Coordinates of C-alpha atoms in Angstrom, one line a residue:
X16 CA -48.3 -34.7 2.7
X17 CA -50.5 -32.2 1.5
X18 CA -48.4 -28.4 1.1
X19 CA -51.5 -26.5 2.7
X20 CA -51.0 -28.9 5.2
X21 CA -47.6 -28.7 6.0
X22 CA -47.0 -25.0 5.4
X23 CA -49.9 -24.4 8.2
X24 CA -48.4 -26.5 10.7
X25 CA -45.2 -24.4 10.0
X26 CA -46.7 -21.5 10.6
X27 CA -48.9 -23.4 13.9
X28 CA -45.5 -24.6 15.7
X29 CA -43.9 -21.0 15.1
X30 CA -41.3 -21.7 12.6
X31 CA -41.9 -18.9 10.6
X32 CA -41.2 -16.7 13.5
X33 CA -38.2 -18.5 14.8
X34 CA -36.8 -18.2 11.1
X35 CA -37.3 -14.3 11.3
X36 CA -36.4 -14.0 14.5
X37 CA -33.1 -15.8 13.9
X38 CA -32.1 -14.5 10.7
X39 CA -32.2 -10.9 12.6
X40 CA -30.6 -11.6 15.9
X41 CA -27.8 -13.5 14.0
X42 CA -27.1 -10.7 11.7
X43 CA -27.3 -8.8 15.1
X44 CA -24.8 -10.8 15.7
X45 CA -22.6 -10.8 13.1
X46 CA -22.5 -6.9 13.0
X47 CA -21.1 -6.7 16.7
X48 CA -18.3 -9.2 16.1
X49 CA -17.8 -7.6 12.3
X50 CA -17.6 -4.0 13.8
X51 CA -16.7 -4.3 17.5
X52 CA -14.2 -6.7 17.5
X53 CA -11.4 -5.0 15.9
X54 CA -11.5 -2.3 18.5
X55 CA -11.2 -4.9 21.1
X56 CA -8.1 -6.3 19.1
X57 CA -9.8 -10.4 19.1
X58 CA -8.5 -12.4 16.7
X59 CA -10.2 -12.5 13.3
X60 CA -10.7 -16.2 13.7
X61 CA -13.1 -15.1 16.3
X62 CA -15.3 -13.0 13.7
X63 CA -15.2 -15.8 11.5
X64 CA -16.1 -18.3 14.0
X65 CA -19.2 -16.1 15.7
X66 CA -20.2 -16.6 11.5
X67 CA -20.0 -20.0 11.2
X68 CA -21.7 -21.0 14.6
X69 CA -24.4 -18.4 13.2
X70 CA -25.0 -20.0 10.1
X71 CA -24.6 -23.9 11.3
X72 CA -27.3 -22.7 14.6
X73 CA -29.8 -22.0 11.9
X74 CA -31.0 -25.7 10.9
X75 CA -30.9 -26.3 14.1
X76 CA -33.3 -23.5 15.5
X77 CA -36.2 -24.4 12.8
X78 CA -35.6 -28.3 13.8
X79 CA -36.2 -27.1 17.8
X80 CA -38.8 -24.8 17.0
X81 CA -40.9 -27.7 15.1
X82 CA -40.2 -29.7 18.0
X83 CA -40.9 -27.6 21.0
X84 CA -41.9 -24.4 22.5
X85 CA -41.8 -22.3 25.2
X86 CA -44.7 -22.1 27.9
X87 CA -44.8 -20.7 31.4
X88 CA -44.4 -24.0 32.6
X89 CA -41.7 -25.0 30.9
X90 CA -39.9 -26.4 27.5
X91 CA -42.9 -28.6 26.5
X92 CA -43.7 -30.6 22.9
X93 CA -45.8 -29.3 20.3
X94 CA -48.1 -31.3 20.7
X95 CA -49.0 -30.7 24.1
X96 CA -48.7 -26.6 24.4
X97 CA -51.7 -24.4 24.2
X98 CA -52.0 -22.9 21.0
X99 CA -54.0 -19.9 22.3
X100 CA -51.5 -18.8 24.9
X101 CA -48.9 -18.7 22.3
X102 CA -50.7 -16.3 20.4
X103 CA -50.8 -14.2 23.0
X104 CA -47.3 -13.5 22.7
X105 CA -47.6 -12.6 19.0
X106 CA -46.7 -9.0 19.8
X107 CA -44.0 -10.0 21.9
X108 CA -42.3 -11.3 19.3
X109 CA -42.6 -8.4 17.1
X110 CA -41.4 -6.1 19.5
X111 CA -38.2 -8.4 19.8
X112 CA -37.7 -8.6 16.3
X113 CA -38.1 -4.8 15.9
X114 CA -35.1 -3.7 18.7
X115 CA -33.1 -6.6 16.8
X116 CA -33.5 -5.6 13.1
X117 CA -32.9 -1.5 15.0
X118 CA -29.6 -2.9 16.7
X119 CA -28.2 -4.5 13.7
X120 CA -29.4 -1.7 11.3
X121 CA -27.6 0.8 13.0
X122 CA -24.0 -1.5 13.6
X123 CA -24.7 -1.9 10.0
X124 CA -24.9 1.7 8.9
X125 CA -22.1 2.6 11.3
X126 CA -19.7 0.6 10.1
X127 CA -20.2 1.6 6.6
X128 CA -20.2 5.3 7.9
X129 CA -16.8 5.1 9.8
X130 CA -15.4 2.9 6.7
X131 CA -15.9 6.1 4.9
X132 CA -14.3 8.4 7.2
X133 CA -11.8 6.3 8.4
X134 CA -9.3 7.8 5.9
X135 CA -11.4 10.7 4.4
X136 CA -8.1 12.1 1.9
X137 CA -8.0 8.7 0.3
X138 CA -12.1 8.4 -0.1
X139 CA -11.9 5.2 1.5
X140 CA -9.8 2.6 3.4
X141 CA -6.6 1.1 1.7
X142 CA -4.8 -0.9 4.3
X143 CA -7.1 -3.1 6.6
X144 CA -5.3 -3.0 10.0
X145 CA -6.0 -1.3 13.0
X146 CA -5.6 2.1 13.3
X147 CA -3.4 1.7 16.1
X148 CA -1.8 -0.4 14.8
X149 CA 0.5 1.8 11.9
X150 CA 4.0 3.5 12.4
X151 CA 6.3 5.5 10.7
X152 CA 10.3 5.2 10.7
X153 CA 11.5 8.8 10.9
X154 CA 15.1 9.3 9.6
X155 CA 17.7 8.3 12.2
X156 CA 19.7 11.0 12.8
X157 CA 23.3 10.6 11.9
X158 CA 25.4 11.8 15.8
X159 CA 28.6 11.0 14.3
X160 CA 29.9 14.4 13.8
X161 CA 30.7 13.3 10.2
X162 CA 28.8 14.2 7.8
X163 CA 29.8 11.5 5.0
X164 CA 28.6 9.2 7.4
X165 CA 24.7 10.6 6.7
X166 CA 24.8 7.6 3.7
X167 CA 24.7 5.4 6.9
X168 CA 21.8 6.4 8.9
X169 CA 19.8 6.7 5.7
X170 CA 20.2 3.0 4.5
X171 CA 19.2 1.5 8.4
X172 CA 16.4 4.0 8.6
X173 CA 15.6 2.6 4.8
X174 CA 16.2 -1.2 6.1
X175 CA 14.2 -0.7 9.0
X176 CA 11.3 0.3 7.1
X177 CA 11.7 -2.6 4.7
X178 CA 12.2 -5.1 7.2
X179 CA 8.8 -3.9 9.0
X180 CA 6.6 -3.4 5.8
X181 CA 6.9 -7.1 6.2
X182 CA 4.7 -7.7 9.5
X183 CA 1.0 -8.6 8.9
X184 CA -1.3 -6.6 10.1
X185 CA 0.6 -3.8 10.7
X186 CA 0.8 -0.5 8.3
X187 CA 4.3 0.9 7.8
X188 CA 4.7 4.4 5.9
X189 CA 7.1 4.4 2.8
X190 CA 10.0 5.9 2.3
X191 CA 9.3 8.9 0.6
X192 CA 7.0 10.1 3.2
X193 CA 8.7 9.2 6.4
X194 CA 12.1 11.0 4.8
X195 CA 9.9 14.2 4.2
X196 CA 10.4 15.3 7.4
X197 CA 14.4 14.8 7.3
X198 CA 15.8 17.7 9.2
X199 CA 12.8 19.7 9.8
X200 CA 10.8 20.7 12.8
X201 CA 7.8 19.4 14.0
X202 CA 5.8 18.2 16.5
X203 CA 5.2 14.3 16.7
X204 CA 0.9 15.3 16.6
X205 CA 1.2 16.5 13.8
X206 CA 3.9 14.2 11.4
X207 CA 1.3 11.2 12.9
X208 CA -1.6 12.9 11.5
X209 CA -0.1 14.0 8.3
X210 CA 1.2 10.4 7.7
X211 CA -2.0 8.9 8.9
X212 CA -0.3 6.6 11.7
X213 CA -0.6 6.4 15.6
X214 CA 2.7 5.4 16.1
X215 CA 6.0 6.7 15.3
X216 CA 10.4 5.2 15.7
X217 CA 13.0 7.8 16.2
X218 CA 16.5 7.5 16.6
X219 CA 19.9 7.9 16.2
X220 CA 23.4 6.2 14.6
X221 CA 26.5 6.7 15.5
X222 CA 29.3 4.7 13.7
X223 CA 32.7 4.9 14.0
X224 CA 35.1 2.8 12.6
X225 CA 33.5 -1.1 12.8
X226 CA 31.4 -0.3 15.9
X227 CA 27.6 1.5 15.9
X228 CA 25.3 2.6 18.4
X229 CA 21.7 2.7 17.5
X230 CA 19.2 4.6 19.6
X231 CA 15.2 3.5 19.0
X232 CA 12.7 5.2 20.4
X233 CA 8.8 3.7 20.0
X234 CA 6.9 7.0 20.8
X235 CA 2.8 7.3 20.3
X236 CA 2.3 10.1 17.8
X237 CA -0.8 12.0 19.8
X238 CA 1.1 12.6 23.0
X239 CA 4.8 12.3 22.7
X240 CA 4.5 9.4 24.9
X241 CA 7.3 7.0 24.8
X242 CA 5.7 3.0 24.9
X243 CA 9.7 1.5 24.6
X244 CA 13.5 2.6 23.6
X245 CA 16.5 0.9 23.8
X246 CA 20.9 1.3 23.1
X247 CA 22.2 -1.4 21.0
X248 CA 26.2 -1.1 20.7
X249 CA 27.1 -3.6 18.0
X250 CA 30.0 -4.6 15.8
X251 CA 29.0 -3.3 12.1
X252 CA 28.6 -6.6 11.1
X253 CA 25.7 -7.4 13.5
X254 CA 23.9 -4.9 12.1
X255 CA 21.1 -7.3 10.3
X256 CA 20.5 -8.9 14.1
X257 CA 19.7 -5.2 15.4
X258 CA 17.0 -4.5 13.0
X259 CA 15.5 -8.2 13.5
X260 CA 15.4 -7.3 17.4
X261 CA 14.0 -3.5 16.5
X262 CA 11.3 -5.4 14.6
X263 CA 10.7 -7.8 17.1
X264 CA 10.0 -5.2 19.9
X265 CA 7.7 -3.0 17.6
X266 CA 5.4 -6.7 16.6
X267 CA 5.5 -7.1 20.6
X268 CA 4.3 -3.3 21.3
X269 CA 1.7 -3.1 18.6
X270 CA 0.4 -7.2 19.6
X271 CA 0.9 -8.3 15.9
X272 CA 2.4 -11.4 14.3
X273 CA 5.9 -11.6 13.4
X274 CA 6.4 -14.5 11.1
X275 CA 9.4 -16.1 12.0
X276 CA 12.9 -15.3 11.1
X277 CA 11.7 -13.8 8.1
X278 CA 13.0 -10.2 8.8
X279 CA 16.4 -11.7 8.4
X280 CA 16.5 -13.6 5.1
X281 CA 17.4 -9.4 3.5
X282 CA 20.8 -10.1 4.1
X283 CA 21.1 -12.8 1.7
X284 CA 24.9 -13.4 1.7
X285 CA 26.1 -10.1 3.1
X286 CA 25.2 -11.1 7.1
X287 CA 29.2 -11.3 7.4
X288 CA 30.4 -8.7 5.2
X289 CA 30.1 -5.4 6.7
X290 CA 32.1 -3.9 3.8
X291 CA 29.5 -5.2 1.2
X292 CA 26.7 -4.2 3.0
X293 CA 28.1 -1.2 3.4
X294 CA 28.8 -0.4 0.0
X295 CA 25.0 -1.1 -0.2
X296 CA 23.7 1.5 1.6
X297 CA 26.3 4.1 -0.1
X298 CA 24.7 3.2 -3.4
X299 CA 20.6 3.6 -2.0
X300 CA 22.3 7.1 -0.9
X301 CA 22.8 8.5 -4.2
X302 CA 20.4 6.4 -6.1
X303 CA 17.8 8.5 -4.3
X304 CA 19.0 11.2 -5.5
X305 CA 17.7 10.7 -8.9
X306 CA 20.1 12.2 -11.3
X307 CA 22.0 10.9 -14.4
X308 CA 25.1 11.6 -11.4
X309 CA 23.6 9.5 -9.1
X310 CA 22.4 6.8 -10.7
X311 CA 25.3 5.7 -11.9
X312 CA 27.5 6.4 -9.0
X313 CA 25.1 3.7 -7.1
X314 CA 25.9 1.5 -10.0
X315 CA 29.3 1.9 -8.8
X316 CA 29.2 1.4 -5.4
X317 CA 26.7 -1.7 -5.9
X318 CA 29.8 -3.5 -8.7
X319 CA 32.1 -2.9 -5.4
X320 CA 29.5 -4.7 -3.0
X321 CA 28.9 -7.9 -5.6
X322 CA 32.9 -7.7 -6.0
X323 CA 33.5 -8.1 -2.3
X324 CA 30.8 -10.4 -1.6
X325 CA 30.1 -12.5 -5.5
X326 CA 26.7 -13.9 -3.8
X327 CA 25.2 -10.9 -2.2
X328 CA 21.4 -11.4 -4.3
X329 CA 20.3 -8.1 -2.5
X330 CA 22.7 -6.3 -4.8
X331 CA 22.5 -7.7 -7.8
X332 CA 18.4 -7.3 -7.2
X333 CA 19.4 -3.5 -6.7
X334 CA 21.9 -3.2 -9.4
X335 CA 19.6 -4.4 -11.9
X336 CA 17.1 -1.5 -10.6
X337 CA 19.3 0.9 -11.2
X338 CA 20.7 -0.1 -14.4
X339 CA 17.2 0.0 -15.8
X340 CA 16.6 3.4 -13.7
X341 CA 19.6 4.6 -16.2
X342 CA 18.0 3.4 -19.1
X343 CA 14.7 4.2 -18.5
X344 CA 15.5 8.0 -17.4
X345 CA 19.1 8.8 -18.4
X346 CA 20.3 7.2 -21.4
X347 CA 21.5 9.7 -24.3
X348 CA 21.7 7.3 -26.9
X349 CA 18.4 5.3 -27.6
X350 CA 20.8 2.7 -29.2
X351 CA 23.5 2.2 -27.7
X352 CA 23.3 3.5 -24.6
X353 CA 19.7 2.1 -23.8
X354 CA 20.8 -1.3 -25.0
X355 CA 23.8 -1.4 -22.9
X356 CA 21.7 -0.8 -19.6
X357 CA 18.8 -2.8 -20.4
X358 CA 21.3 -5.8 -21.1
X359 CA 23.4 -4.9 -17.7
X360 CA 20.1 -4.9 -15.9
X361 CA 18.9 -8.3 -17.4
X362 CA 22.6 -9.9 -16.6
X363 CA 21.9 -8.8 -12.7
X364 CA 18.4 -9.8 -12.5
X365 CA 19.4 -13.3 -14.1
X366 CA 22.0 -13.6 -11.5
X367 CA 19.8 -12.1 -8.4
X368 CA 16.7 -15.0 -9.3
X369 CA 19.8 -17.6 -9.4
X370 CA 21.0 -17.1 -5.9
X371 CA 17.8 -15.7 -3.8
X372 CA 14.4 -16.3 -6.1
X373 CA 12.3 -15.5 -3.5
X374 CA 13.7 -12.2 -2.1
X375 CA 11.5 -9.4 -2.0
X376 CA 13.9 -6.7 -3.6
X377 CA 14.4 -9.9 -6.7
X378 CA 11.3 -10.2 -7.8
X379 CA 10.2 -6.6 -7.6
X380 CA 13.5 -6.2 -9.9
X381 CA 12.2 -8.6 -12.1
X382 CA 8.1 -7.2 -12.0
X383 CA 10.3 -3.3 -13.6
X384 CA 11.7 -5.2 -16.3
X385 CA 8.5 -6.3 -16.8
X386 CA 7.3 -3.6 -17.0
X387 CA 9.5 -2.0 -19.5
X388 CA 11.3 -2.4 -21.3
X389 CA 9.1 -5.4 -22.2
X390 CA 5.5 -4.3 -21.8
X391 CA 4.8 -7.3 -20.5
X392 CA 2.0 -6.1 -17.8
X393 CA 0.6 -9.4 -16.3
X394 CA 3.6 -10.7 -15.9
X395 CA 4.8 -7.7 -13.5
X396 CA 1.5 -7.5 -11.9
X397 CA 1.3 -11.3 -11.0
X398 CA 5.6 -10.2 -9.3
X399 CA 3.8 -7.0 -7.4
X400 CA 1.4 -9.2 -6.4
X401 CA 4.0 -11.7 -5.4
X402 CA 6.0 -8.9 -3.5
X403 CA 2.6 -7.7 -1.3
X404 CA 2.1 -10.9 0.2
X405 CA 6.1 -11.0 1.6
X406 CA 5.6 -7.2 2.1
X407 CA 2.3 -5.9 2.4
X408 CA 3.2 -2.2 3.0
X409 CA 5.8 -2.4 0.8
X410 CA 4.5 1.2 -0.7
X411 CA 6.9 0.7 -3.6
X412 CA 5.5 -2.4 -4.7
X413 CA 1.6 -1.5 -4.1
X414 CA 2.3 2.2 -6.6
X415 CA 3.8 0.1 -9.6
X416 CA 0.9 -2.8 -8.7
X417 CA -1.1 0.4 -9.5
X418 CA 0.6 1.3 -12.7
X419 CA 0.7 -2.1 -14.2
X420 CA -3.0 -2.4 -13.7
X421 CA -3.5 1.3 -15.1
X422 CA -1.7 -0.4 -18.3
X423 CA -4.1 -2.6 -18.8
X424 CA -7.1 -0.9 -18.7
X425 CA -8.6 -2.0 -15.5
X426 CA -9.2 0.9 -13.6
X427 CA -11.0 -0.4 -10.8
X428 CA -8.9 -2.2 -9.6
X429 CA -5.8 0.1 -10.3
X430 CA -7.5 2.6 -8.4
X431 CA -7.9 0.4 -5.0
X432 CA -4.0 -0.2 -5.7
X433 CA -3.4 3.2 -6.3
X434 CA -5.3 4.3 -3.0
X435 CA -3.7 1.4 -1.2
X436 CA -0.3 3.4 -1.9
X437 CA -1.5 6.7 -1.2
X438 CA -2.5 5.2 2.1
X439 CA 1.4 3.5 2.6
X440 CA 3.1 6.9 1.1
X441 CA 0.9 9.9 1.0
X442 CA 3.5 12.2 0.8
X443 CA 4.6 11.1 -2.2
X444 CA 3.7 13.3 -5.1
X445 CA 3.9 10.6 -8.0
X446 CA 0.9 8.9 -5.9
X447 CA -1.5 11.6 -6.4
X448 CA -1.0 12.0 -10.0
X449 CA -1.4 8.1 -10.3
X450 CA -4.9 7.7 -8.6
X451 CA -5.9 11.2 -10.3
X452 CA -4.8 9.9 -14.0
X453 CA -6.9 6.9 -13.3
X454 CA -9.9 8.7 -12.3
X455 CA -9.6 10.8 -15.2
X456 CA -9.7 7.5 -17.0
X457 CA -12.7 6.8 -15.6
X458 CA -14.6 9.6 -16.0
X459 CA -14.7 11.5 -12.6
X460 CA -13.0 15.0 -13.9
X461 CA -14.0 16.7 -10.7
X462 CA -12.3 14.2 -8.0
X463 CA -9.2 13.7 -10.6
X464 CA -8.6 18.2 -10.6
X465 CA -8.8 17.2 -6.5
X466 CA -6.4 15.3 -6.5
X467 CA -4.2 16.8 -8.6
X468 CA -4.2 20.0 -6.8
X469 CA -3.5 18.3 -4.1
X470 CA -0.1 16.9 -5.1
X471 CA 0.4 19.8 -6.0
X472 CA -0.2 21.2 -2.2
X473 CA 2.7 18.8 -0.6
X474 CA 4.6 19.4 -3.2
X475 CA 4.3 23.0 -5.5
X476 CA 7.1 22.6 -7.9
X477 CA 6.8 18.8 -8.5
X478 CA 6.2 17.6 -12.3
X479 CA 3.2 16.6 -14.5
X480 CA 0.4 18.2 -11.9
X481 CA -0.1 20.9 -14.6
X482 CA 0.0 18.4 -17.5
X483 CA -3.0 16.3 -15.9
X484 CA -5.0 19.7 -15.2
X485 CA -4.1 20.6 -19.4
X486 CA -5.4 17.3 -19.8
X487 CA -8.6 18.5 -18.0
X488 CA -9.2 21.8 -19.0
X489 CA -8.9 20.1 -22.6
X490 CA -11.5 17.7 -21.6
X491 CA -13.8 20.1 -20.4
X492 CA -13.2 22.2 -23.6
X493 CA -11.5 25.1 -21.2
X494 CA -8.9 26.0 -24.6
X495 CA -7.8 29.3 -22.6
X496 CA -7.5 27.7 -19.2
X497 CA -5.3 24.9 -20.5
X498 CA -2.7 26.9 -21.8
X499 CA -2.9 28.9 -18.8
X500 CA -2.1 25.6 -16.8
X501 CA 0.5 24.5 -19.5
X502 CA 2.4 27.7 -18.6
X503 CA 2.8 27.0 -14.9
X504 CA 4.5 23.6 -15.4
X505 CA 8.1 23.0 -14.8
X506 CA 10.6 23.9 -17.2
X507 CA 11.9 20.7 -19.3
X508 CA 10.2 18.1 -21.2
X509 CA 6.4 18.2 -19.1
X510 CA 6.8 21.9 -19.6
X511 CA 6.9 21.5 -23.4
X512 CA 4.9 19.0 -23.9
X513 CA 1.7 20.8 -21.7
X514 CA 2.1 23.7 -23.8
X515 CA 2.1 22.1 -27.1
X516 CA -1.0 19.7 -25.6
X517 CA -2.7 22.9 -25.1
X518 CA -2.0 24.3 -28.5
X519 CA -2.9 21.9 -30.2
X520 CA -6.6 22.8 -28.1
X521 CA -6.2 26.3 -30.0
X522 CA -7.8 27.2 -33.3
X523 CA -4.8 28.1 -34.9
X524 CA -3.4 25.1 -36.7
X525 CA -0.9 25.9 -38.6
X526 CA 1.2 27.1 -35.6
X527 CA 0.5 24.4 -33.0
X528 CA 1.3 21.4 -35.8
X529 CA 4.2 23.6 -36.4
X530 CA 5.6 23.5 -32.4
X531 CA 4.4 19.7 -32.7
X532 CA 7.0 19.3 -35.4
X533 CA 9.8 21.1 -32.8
X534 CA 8.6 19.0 -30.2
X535 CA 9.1 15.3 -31.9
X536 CA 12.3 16.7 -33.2
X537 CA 13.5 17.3 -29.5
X538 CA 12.2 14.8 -27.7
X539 CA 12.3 11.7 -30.7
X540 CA 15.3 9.8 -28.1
X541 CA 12.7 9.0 -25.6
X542 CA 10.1 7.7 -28.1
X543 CA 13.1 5.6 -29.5
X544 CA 13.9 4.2 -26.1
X545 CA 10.2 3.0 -25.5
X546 CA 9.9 2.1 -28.8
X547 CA 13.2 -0.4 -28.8
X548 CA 11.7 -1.8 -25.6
X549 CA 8.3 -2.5 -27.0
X550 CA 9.9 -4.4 -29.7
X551 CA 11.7 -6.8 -27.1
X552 CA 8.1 -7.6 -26.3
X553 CA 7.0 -8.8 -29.9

């Protein structure tokens, strides 16, 4: 057949307008299920179906269109319809094209819009759920009248945030955040909007003696309204089943999947052992805390919990976090003492993969030592990556995703991580000077002194914030304002070493390579410790 031919009759039986027509009432289409049907709460499959039936219906449209078309009289052949009367409705189909390309344009630009704003602190979206459908535990208040029973309420508030960070489709704050609001005032309006959820748990524990009562309250953060509560009086040892059933209310409330009996598989050997699981929650007490102290009194209580209960994986998994916690942050002796933890940590992580390989709190032990001491980034990125899709708002695991990725110099996609923790725990200070490090890396000095500062807002005495604005000012050839910064930075090691990175910014060389000198001298046991695990590595 001859092309002129052919491409004329296409254009004679209206194929090219069908074509047009199609393509811009599908993508019609395909906006409203891409933009409308999450606020409706359909399925996804849906979206994805209204896709496919859009694409396959394509084919089919040209194929009717060469065969047919539309008269006044009816559905008739080609052949047979009056080619002048359907130019006449040329300009009809313009006009229809026109409000369809309008309609879809502005879906189009709407959704892109309110994908922008959506989380406007964060610059963009994180955590792709509903926005209804994201909650926060705050602490459960310990009503026992004893306060050495506070350890208690902690670890279930912890547990309970754990155990939902594990549903689909629903966000779940971090720890960090949630527990910034411990024993202070304020309105549930405004923890919800701070936190960036719709949806908040409160409570209550009570224990005495091998009984508990738990009070849960599911409240909606803009009103105060309550949407469900309940009293579970247990046995302490039937603990694990009350979170399961907390979870399973909160999945039914917010109308997203719970897979299975997955929010149970945490107990890993401890379901009968109250005094194991127990000494579990005593050591997340003080290992919070964050001091030389602390540390290693969770070390201690975590030995008693694997000595009551020899196959208890969770606590192995935690013991080896905090015997690489020691070594990372409180070791005195880069030789001896360093070794010791780092081989304590190894022996508990060996011993966690051996019992329960595919617990959440396993691998994300085995993604730290990973990290350091062995410097082995991939590796902990591809366990991060492992613990997301068990736990995907496992904030923890999404800010040391972030970090490996920052170690090996791809920023992109360190920074979606990074923002993808701010989102889970934006109360947490060491998540702002993550995502502002990384923007620094990349170039954006503006955004980075943002974000910065505003770490530094939640938190004014926190760590490093002046060291990353030093590393600015030093950028930006601001000599004067660097040391300025350097000077407002907390006393200790980030103290010295912003001042002596702003000296060395200063034209007088002789006296900052001299403070240089001072500052290697003090601080040569950390270089030692990082340099003993880098050589594990070679």
């Amino acid at each position: 057949m001859n092309p002129k031919i052919f491409f004329g009759e296409l254009k004679r039986r209206n194929v090219y307008k069908v074509a047009v027509g199609y393509a811009v009432v599908g993508w019609l289409l395909i906006q409203v299920a891409t933009q409308v049907f999450p606020f409706l709460e359909i399925p996804n499959w849906m979206i994805r179906l209204v896709i496919l039936l859009t694409a396959f219906g394509f084919p089919v449209a040209l194929i009717i269109a060469w065969a047919f078309e539309l008269t006044p009289e009816g559905i008739k052949r080609t052949e047979d319809a009056d080619a002048a009367r359907q130019h006449s409705r040329g300009v009809v189909w313009i006009v229809v094209i026109l409000i369809a390309a309008a309609l879809s344009l502005g879906l189009f630009f709407l959704g892109r819009y309110t994908a922008r704003t959506a989380t406007p602190q964060l610059s963009g979206p994180a955590v792709a759920v509903n926005p209804q459908k994201s909650i926060a535990v705050l602490p459960l208040v310990n009503t026992s009248g004893d306060p050495s029973n506070e350890y208690f309420s902690d670890g279930l508030s912890e547990e309970l945030i754990a155990v939902l960070a594990k549903i689909p489709e629903l966000k779940v704050i971090g720890r960090s955040s949630s527990f910034f609001f411990k024993g202070k005032p304020g309105d549930s309006g405004a923890i919800g909007q701070k936190l960036g959820v719709a949806n908040l748990i409160e409570g209550s524990v009570r224990k005495q003696g091998d009984r508990v009562r738990i009070v849960a309250e599911l409240i909606s953060a803009a009103d105060g309204r309550s949407l469900w509560s309940e009293t579970y009086d247990r046995d302490l040892k039937d603990v694990f089943a009350v979170q399961s059933e907390i979870a399973r209310a909160v999945a039914d409330q917010m109308k997203v999947k719970l897979l299975g009996q997955a929010v149970r598989v945490d107990a890993a050997g401890s379901i009968q052992n109250a005094a194991a699981h127990n000494a579990v929650l005593q050591s997340d007490f003080y290992f919070q805390q964050q001091t030389a102290e602390s540390v290693r009194q969770a070390i201690t209580f975590l030995q008693e919990a694997i000595r009551l209960d020899p196959n208890y994986a969770l606590a192995y998994a935690k013991l080896a976090q905090a015997w690489r916690q020691d070594a990372v942050s409180f070791a005195t002796d880069p030789t001896d003492d360093t070794a010791k933890a780092y081989g304590e940590a190894r022996r508990a992580a060996d011993m966690a993969v051996s019992l329960a390989p595919d617990l959440v709190e396993v691998r994300m032990a085995v993604g730290l030592l990973a990290m350091n001491p062995d410097l082995d980034f991939r590796a902990a990125e591809k366990e991060f990556r492992r613990v997301l899709q068990s736990a995907p708002s496992d904030a923890a695991a999404k800010s040391a995703l972030c970090l490996s990725l920052m170690a090996q110099g791809r920023l992109s996609e360190a920074e979606e991580a990074c923002r993808g923790a701010l989102s889970l725990d934006p109360l947490l200070t060491a998540s702002w000077y993550n995502i502002g490090r990384v923007v620094t890396g990349m170039g954006r000095y503006k955004e980075a002194e943002e974000l910065f500062r505003k770490g530094l807002e939640i938190q004014p005495h926190a760590a490093r914030f002046h060291s990353y604005l030093v590393v600015l000012d030093i950028l930006e050839n601001r000599a004067t304002q660097a040391m300025a910064n350097a000077k407002l930075e907390s006393e200790g090691f980030w103290r010295d070493y912003a001042v002596n990175l702003a000296q060395q910014a200063q034209s007088d060389r002789s006296t900052s390579d001299a403070a240089f000198k001072d500052f290697i001298a003090k601080y040569s046991n950390i270089a030692l410790c990082y340099s003993k695990g880098a050589r594990r590595n070679v």
